[in-house]
Each structure stands twice: as C-alpha cells, then as structure tokens.
mmCIF file of C-alpha atoms in Angstrom:
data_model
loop_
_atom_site.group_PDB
_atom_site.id
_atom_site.type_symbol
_atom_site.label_atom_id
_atom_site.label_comp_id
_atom_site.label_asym_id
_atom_site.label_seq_id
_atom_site.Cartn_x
_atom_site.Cartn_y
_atom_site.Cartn_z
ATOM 1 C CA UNK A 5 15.092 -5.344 8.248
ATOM 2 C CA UNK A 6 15.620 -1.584 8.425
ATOM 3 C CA UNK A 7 12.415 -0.915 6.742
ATOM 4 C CA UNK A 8 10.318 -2.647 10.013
ATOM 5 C CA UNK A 9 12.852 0.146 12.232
ATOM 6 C CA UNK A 10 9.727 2.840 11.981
ATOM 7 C CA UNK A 11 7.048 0.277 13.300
ATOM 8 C CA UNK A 12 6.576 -0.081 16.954
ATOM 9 C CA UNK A 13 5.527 -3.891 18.513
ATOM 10 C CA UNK A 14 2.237 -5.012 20.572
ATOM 11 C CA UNK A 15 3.225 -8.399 21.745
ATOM 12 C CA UNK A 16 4.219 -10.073 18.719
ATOM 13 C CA UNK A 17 1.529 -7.497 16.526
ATOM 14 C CA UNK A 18 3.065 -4.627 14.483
ATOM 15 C CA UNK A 19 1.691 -1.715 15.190
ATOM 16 C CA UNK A 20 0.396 0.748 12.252
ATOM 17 C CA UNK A 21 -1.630 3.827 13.582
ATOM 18 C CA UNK A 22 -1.710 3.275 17.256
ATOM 19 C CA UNK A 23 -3.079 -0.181 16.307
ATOM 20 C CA UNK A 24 -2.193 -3.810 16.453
ATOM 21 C CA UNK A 25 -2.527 -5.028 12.985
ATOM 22 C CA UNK A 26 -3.944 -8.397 13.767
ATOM 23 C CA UNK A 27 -2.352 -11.570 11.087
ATOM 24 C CA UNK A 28 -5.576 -12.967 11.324
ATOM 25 C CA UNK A 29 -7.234 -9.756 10.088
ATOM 26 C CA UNK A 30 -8.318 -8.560 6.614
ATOM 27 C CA UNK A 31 -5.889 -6.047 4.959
ATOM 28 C CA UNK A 32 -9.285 -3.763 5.730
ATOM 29 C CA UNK A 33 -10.481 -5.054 8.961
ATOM 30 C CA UNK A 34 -6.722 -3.656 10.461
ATOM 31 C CA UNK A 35 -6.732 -0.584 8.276
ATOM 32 C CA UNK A 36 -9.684 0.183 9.457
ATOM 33 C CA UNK A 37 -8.422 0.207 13.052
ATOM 34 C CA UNK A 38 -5.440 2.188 12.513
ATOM 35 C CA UNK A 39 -5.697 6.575 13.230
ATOM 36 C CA UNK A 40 -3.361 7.351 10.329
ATOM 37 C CA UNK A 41 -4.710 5.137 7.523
ATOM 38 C CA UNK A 42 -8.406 6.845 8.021
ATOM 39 C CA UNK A 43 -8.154 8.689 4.668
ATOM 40 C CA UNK A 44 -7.204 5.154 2.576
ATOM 41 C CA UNK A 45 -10.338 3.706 3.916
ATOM 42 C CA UNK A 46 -12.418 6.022 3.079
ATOM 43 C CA UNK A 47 -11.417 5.485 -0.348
ATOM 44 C CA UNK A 48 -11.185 2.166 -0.092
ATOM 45 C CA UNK A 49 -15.041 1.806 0.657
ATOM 46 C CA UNK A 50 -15.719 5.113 -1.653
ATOM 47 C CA UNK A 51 -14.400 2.858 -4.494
ATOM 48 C CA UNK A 52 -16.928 -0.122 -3.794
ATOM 49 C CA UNK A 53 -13.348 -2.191 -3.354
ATOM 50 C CA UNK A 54 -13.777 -2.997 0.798
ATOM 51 C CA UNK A 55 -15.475 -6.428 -0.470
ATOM 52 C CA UNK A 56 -12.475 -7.606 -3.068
ATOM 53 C CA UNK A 57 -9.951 -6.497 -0.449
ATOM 54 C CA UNK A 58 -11.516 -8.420 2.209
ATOM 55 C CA UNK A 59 -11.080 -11.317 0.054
ATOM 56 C CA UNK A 60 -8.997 -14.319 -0.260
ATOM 57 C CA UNK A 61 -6.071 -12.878 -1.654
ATOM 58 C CA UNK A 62 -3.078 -13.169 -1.861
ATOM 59 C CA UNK A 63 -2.080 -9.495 -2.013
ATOM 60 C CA UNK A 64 0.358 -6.898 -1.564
ATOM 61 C CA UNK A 65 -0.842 -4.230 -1.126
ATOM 62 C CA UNK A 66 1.026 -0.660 -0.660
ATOM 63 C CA UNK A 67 -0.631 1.531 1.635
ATOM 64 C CA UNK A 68 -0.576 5.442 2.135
ATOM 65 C CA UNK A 69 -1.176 7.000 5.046
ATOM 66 C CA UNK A 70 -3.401 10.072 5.695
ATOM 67 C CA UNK A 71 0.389 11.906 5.052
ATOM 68 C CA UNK A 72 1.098 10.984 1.965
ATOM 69 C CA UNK A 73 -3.021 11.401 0.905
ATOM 70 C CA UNK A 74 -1.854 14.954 2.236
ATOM 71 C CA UNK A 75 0.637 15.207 -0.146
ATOM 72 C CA UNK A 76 -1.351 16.038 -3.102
ATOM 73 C CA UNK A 77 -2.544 18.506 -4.352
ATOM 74 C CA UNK A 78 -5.257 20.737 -2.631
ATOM 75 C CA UNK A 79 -8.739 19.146 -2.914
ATOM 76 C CA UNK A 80 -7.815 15.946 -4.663
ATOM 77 C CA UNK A 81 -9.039 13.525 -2.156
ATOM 78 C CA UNK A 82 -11.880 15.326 -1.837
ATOM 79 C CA UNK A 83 -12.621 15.216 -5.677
ATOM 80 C CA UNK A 84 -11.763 11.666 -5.733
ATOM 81 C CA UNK A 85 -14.007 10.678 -3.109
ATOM 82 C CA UNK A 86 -16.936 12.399 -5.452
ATOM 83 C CA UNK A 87 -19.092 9.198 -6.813
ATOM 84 C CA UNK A 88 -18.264 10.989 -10.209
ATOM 85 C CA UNK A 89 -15.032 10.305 -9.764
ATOM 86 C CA UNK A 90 -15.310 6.230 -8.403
ATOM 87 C CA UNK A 91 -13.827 4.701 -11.770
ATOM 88 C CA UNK A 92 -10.216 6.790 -11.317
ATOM 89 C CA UNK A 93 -10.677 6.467 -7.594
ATOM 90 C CA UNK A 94 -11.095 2.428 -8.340
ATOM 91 C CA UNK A 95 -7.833 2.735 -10.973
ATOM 92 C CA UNK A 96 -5.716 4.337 -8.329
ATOM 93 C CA UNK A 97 -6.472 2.464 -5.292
ATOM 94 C CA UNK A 98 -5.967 -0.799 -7.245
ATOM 95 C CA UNK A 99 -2.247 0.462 -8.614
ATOM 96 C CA UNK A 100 -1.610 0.311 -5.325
ATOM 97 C CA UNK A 101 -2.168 -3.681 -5.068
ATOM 98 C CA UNK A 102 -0.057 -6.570 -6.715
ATOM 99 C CA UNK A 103 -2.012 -9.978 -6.741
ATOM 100 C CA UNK A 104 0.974 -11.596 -4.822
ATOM 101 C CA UNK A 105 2.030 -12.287 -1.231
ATOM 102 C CA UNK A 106 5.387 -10.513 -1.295
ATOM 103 C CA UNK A 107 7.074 -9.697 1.574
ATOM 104 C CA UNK A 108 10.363 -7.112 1.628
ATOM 105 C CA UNK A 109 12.796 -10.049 1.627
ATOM 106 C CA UNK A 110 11.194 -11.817 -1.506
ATOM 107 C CA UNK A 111 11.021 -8.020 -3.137
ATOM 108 C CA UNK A 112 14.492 -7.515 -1.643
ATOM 109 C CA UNK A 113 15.949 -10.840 -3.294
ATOM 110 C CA UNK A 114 13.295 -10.346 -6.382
ATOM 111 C CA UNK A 115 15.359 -5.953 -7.229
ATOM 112 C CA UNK A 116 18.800 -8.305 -6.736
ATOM 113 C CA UNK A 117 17.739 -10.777 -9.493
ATOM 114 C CA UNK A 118 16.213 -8.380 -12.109
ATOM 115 C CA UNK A 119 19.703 -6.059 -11.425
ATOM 116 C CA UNK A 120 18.676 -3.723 -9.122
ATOM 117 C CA UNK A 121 14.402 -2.651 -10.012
ATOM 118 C CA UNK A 122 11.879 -5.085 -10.431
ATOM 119 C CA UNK A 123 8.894 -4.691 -12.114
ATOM 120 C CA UNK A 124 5.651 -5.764 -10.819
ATOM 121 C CA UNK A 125 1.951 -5.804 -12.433
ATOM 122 C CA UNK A 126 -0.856 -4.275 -10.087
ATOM 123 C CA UNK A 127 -4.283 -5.429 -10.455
ATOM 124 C CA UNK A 128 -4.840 -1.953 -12.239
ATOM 125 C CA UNK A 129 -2.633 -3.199 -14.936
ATOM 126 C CA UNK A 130 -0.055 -1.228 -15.101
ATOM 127 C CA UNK A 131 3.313 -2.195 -13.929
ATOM 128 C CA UNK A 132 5.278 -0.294 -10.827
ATOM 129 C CA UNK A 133 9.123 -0.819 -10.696
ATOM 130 C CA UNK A 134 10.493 -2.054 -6.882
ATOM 131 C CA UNK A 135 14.275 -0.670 -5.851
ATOM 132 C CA UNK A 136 16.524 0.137 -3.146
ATOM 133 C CA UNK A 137 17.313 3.145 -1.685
ATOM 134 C CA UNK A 138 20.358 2.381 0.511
ATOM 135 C CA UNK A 139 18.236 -0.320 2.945
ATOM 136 C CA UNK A 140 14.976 0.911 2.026
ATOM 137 C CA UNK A 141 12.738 -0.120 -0.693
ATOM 138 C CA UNK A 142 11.014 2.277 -2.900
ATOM 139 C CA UNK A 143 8.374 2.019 -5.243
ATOM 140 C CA UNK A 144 8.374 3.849 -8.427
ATOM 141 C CA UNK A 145 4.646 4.786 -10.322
ATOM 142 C CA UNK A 146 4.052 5.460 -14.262
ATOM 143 C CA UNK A 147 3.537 9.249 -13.552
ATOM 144 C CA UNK A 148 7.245 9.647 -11.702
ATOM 145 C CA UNK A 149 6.277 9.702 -8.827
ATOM 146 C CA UNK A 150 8.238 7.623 -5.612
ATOM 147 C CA UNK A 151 6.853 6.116 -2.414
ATOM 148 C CA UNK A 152 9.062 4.796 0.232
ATOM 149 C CA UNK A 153 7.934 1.282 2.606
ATOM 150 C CA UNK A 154 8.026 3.017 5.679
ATOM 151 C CA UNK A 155 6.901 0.386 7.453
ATOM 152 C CA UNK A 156 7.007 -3.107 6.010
ATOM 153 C CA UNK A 157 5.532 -6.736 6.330
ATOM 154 C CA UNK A 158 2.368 -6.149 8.034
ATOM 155 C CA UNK A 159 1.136 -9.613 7.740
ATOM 156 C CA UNK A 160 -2.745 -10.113 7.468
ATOM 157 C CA UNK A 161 -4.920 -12.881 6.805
ATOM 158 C CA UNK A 162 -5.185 -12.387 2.702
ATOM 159 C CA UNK A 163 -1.477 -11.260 2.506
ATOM 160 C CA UNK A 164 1.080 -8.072 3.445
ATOM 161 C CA UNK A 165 0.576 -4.719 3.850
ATOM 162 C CA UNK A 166 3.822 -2.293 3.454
ATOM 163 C CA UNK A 167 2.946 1.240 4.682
ATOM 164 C CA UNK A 168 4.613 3.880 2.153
ATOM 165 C CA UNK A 169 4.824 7.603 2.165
ATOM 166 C CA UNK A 170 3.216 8.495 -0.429
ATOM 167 C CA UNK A 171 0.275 7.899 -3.608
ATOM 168 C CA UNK A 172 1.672 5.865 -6.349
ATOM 169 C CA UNK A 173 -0.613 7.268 -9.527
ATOM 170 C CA UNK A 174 -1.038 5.407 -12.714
ATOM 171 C CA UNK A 175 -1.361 6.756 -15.857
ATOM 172 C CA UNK A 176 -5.007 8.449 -16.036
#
C-alpha cells in the first residue's frame, strides 16, 4: 500500500523512529523505543493513559510524531504537559484512539462503503471522519484540522498503530 512507501523494514519489523516496532509489543512498549515519537509519550504517561494503552485492546490508534506535536502552536505541549492541564491532555490523546483493530485496507474498503469518508468513534467520544487523498488516507478532526497516515499498519500486540503528520484535536 502506498501509505507503508515512507516506512523502512528490519527483517520483517517496520521501522518507526529508527526502531523496530516489535508485533509482539504494546502500542507503548514500541513507541517508547522509537526517536521521533518521544514527545507522544511523554504525553501519553503525562495523561496517566500508559496503563490503558498497554492493555488488551483492540485499538487503533493514530500517532503523531514529535513533527506534527511541533506543529502547534508555540508552548502548547508544554502547557499540556502541566498536571493542570491532564483532563484536556487525557481528551486529546484519547481522540486519537478508536477501540478497533483497523488496519488501512479495512479503513480503505470501510471510506469505499460509506461513499468516500467514514466516520469513526474514538474512545474520547467524538467521531473523526477517514478519506482518501489520492492513495493516502487522511483523517479529518472536529476542529478542521487534517492528519495524513504517513506510515501505516504498525502491527502491535493490542492492535495497529498508523503514524500521521499531525494532532487531530477534538472539540475542547
């Protein structure tokens, strides 16, 4: 699938970050290892949620790199990683995970069948909407906003990661 073009091979491991993302890892245990997913971690654990993510699963979860943490505005992150701020931190990180092992084909076949976007509910609650752009998928959030799977169908042991470009933000 053009989506996987971006990610580079170690054996028969994808590679995210200069690291083997393991299948028989936690969607955490291989973040954790990766150089350019450093900033999502951070939050990840800043948000009390390295436990639930670590857990059974299934999920789907859509991952931003340091890049697309990057992208916003001046001093978010750092404001979000306040423990004032853990509840929003919690709401955003979670948008960002659909309780669901869906991999780019089944979300490929899933835009086809709902006539080109389909809608999915995150654990947050709120819904993001799933499209193509040419051979890409994209990810659309309730502020806008549009992420695109750079690298998809990073298989771990409580479901797929699929590395996008940028922070999908609910409505806070």
């Amino acid at each position: 699938m053009a989506t996987n073009s971006l990610m580079q091979m170690a054996g028969d491991m994808p590679m995210v970050g200069g690291a083997p993302m393991d299948p028989q890892k936690t969607i955490i245990e291989n973040a954790s290892a990766a150089d350019n997913l450093t900033t999502l971690v951070a939050a990840v654990k800043a948000a009390g949620l390295a436990e639930t993510l670590s857990g059974d699963g299934p999920f789907t979860v859509l991952v931003p790199t340091n890049a697309a943490f990057a992208k916003l505005p001046a001093g978010t992150v750092d404001d979000l990683l306040k423990p004032d701020n853990r509840d929003k931190l919690t709401k955003i990180l979670t948008y960002h995970v659909v309780p669901a092992n869906a991999g780019s084909e089944a979300t490929m076949q899933m835009i086809e069948d709902d006539g080109g976007k389909h809608r999915a509910k995150t654990v947050e609650g709120e819904e993001i909407t799933f499209a193509m752009d040419g051979d890409k998928i994209v990810v659309m959030d309730a502020s806008g906003g549009t992420a695109t799977v750079t690298e998809a169908d990073v298989m771990v042991s409580n479901g797929v990661v699929h590395v996008i470009d940028t922070v999908l933000m609910p409505k806070l």
